[in-house]
mmCIF file of C-alpha atoms in Angstrom:
data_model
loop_
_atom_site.group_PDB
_atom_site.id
_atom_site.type_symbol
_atom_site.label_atom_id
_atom_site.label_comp_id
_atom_site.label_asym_id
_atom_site.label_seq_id
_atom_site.Cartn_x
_atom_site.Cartn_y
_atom_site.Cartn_z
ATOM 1 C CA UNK A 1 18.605 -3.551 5.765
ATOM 2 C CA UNK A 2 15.110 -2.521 4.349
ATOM 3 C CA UNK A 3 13.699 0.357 5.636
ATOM 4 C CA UNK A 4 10.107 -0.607 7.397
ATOM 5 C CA UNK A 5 6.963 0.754 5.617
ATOM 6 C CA UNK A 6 3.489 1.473 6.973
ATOM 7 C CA UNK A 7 0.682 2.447 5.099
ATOM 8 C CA UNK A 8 -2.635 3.374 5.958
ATOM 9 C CA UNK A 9 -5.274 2.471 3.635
ATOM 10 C CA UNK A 10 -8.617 4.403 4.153
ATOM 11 C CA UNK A 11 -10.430 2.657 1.287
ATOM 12 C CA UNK A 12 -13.699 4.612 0.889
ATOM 13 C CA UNK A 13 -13.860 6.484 3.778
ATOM 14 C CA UNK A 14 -12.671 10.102 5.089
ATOM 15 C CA UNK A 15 -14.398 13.115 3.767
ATOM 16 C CA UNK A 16 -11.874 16.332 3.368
ATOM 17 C CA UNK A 17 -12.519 17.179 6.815
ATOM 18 C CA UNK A 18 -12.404 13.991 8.094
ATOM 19 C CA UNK A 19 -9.093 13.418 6.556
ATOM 20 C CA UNK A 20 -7.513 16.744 7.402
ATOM 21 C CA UNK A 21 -8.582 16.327 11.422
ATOM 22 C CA UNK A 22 -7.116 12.638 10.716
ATOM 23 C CA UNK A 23 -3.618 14.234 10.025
ATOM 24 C CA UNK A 24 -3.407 16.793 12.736
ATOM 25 C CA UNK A 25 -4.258 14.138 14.871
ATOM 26 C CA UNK A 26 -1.337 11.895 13.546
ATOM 27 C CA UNK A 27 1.487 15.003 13.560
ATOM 28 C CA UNK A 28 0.140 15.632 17.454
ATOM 29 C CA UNK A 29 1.600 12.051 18.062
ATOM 30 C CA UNK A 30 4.856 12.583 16.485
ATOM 31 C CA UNK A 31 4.247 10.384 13.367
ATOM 32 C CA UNK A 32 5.463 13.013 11.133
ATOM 33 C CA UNK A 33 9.161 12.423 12.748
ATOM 34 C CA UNK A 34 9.790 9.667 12.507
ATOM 35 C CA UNK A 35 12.953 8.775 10.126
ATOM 36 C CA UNK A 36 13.466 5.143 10.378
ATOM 37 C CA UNK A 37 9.869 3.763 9.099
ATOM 38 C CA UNK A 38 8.327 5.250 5.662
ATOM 39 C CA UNK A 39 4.861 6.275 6.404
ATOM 40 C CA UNK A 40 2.325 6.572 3.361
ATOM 41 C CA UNK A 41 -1.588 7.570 3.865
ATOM 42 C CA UNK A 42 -3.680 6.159 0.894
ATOM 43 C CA UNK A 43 -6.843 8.270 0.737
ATOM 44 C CA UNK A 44 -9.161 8.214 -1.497
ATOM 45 C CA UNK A 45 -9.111 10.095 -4.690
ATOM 46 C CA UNK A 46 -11.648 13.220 -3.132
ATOM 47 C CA UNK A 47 -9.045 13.488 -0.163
ATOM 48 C CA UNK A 48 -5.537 13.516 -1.735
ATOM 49 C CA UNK A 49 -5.310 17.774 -1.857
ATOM 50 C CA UNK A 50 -6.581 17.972 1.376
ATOM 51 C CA UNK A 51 -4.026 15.380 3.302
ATOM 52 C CA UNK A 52 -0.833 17.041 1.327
ATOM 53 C CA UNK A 53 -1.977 20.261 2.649
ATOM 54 C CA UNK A 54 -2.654 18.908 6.333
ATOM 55 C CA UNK A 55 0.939 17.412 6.434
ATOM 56 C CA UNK A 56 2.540 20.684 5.612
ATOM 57 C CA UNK A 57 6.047 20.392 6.307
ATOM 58 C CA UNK A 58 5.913 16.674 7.577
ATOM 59 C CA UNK A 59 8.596 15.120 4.748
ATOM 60 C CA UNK A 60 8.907 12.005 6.523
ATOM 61 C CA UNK A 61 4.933 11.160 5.224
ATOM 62 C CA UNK A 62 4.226 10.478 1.898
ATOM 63 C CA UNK A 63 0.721 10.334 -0.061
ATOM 64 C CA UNK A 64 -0.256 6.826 -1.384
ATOM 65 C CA UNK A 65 -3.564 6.813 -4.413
ATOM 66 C CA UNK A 66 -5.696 3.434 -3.672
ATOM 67 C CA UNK A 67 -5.453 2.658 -7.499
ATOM 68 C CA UNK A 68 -4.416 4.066 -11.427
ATOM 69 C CA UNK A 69 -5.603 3.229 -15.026
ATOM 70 C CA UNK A 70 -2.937 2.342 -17.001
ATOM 71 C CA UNK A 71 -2.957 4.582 -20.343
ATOM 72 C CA UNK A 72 -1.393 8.302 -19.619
ATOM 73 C CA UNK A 73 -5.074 9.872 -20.888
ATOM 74 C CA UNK A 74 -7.872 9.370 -23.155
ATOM 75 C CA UNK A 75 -11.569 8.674 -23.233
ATOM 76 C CA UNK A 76 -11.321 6.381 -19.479
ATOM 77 C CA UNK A 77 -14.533 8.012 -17.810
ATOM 78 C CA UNK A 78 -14.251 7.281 -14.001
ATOM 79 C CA UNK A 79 -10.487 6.739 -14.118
ATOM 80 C CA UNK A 80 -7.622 8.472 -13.044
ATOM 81 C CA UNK A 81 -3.894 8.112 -14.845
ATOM 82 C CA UNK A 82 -0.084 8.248 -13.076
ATOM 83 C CA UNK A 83 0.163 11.668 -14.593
ATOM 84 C CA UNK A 84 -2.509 12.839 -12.693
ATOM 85 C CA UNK A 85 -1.806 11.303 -9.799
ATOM 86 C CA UNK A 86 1.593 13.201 -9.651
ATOM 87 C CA UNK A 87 -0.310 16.868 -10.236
ATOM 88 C CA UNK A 88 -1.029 15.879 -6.464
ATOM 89 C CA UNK A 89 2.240 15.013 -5.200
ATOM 90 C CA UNK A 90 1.394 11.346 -4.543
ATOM 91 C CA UNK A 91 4.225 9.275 -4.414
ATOM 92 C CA UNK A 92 2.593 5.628 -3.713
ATOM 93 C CA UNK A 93 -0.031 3.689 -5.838
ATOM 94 C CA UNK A 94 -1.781 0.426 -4.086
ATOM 95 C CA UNK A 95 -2.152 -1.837 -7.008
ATOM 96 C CA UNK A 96 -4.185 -5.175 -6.960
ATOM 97 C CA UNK A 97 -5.518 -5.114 -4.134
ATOM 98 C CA UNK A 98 -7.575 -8.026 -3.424
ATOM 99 C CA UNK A 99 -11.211 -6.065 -3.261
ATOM 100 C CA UNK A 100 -9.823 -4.579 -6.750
ATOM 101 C CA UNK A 101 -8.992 -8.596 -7.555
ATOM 102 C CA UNK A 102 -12.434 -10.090 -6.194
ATOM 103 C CA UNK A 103 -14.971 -7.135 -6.580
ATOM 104 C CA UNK A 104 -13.384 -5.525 -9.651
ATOM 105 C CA UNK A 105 -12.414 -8.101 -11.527
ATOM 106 C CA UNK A 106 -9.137 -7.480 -12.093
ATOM 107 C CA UNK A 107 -6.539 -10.127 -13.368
ATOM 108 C CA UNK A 108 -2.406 -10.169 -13.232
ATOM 109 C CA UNK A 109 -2.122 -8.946 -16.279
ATOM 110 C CA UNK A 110 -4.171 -5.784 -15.555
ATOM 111 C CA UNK A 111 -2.166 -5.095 -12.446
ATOM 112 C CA UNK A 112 0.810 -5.819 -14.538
ATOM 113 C CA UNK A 113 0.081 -3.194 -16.647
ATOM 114 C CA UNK A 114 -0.938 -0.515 -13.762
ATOM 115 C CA UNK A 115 2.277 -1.701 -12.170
ATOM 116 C CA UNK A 116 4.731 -0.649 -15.410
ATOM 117 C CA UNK A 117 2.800 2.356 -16.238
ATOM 118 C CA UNK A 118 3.368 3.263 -12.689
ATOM 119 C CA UNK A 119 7.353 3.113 -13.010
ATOM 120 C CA UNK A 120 7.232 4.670 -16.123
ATOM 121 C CA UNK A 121 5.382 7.622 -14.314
ATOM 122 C CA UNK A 122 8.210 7.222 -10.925
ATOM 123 C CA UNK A 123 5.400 6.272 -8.717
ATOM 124 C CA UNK A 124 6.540 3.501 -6.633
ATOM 125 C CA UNK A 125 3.249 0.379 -6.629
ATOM 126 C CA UNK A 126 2.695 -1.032 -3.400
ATOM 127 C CA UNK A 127 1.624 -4.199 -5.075
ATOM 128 C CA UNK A 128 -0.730 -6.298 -3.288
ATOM 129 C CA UNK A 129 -1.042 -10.481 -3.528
ATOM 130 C CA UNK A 130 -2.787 -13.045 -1.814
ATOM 131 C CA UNK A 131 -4.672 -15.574 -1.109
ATOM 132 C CA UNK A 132 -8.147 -17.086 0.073
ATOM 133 C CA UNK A 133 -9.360 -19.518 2.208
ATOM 134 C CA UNK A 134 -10.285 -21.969 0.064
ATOM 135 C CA UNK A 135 -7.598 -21.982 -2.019
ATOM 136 C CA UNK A 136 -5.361 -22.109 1.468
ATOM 137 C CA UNK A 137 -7.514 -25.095 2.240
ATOM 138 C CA UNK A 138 -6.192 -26.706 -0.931
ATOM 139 C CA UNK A 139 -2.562 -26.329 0.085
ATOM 140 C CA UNK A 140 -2.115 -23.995 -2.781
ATOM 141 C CA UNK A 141 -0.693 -20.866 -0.950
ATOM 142 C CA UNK A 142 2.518 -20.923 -2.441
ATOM 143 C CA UNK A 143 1.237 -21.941 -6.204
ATOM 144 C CA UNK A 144 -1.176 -18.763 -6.064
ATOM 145 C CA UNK A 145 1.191 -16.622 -4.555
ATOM 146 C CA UNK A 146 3.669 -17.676 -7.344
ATOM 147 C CA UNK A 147 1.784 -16.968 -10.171
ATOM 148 C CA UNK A 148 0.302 -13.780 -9.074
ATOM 149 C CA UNK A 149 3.566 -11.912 -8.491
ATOM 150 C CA UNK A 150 5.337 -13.412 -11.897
ATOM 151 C CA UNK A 151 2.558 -12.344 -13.487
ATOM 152 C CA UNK A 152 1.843 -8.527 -11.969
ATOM 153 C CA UNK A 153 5.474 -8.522 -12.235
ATOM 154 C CA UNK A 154 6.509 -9.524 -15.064
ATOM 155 C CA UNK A 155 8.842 -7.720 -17.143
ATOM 156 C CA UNK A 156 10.297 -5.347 -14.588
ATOM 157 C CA UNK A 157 13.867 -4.124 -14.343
ATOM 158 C CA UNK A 158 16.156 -4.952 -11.227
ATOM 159 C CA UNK A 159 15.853 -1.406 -10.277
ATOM 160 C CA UNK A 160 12.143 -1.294 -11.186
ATOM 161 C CA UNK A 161 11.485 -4.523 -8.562
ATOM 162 C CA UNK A 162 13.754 -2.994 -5.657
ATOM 163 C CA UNK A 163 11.305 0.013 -5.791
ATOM 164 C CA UNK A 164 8.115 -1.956 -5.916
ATOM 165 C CA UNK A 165 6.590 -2.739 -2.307
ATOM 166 C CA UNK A 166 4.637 -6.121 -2.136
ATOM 167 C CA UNK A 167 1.768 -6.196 0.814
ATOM 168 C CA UNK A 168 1.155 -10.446 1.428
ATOM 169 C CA UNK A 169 -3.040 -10.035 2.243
ATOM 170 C CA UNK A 170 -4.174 -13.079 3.164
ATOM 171 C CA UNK A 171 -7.580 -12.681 1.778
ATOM 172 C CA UNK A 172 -8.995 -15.198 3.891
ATOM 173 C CA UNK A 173 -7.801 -13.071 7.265
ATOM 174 C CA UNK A 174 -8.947 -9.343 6.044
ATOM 175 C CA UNK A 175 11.448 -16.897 0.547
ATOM 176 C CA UNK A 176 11.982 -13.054 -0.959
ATOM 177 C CA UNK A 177 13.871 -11.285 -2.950
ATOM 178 C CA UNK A 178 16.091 -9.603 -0.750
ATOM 179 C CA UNK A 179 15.792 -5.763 -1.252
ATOM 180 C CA UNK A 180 11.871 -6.149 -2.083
ATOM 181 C CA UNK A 181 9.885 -4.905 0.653
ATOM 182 C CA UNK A 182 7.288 -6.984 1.790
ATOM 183 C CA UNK A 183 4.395 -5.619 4.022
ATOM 184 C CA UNK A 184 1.619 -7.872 5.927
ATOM 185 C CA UNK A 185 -2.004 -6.726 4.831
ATOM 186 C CA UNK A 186 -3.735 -9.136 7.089
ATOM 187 C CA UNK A 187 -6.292 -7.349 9.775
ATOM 188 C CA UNK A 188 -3.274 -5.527 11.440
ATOM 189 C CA UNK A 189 -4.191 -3.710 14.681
ATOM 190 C CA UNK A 190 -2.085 -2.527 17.205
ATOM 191 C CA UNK A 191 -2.304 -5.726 19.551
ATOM 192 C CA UNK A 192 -0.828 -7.597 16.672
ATOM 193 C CA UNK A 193 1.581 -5.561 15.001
ATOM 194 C CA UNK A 194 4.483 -5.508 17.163
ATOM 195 C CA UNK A 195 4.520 -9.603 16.582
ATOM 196 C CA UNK A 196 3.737 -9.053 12.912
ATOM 197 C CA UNK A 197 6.231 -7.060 12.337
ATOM 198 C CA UNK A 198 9.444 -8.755 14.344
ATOM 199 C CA UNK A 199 9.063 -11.864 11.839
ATOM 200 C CA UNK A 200 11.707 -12.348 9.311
ATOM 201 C CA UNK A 201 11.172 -10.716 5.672
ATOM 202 C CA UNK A 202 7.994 -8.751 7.051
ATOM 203 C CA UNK A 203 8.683 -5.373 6.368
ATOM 204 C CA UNK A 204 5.690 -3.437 7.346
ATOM 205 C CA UNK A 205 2.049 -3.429 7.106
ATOM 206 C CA UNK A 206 -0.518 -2.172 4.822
ATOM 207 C CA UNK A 207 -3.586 -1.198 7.328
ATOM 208 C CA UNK A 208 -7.176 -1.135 6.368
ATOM 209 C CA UNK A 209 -9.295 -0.278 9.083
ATOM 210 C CA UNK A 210 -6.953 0.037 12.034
ATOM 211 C CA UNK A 211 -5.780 3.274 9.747
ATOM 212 C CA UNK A 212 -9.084 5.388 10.125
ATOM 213 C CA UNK A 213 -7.855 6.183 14.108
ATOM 214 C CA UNK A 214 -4.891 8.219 13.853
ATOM 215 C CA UNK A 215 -4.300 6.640 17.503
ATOM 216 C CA UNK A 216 -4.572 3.226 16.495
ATOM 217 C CA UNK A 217 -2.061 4.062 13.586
ATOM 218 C CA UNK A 218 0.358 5.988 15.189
ATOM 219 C CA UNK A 219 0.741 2.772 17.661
ATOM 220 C CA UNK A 220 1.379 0.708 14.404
ATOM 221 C CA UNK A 221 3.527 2.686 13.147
ATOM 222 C CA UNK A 222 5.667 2.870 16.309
ATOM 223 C CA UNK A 223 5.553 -0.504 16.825
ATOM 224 C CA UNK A 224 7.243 -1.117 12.788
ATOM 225 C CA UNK A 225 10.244 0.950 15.053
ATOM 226 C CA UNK A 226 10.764 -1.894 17.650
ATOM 227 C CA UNK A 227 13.551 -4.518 17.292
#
């Protein structure tokens, strides 16, 4: 049985402040005790300190980073490495995420190599794939889909691929392996979540702007806990 995961995504958005009201918010409703769904918050860089310190005590939530460089340090102005990203306790790194894909420019092999330098480092990559409409259009879901995770996932161990997360983002709408967890990255709100969430081989939900309410969230994330 996977264990359901839920992370919120903030993008660029939440000052400190922001972000620390955000949590205090989340552990009024009870988020932080929840056992049987893994809850990760993915701020950005700026707000990583200040969320670890808001959750305090609250195991059961763990810190996500929105993205890594691959090389462990060096002369990479305006990027951040796994090593650093441990200093601040994160344990989750969104990788290839399809504004990273589109707007950034990166290819599988990039988020291939972000991907093993994140093992190497034990962060676990939520690992993102998708997508769009025109290449839906084409009836070329499942081609795309295919070559995006061999390639961003090539070369990884048994134990390496049962502790990456895949999020399935249809980028239009912003058969598994069996102990991969796969999470639904498609405009998830908490009218649709419950329904998202009770299909087969959908494991949770990676949650762009639905995460930036704590209230809207902490519905999401109880509704990962219905059967």
């Amino acid at each position: 049985m996977r264990k359901k995961i839920v992370a919120a995504n903030w993008k660029m958005n939440m000052t400190q402040a922001e972000a620390a009201r955000f949590v205090e918010a989340l552990l009024l409703r009870d988020v932080g005790e929840i056992t049987d769904v893994e809850v990760v918050i993915v701020p950005p860089f700026t707000a990583i300190a200040k969320v670890t310190e808001a959750l305090g005590n609250a195991q059961n939530i763990k810190v996500g980073a929105q993205n890594m460089y691959w090389e462990k340090n060096g002369p990479f102005t305006g990027e951040i490495s796994a090593a650093l990203l441990r200093d601040l306790f994160v344990h989750y790194v969104v990788l290839g995420h399809s504004e990273r894909r589109t707007l950034f420019g990166e290819t599988d092999e990039i988020v291939n190599r972000k991907v093993r330098a994140a093992h190497d480092a034990t962060l676990r990559p939520i690992v993102c794939i998708g997508e769009t409409l025109e290449q839906r259009d084409k009836g070329n879901v499942e081609k795309i889909l295919a070559i995006q995770l061999r390639g961003s996932l090539a070369g990884l161990s048994p134990k390496e691929l049962q502790e990456t997360v895949i999020a399935y983002e249809p980028v239009w709408a912003i058969g598994t392996a069996e102990r991969v967890r796969i999470q639904y990255g498609g405009s998830v709100k908490p009218e649709n979540a419950r329904e998202l969430m009770s299909q087969p081989d959908i494991d949770g939900a990676l949650v762009g702007g639905a995460s930036l309410d704590p209230r809207s969230f902490a519905q999401i994330v109880k509704a990962a806990r219905e059967k």
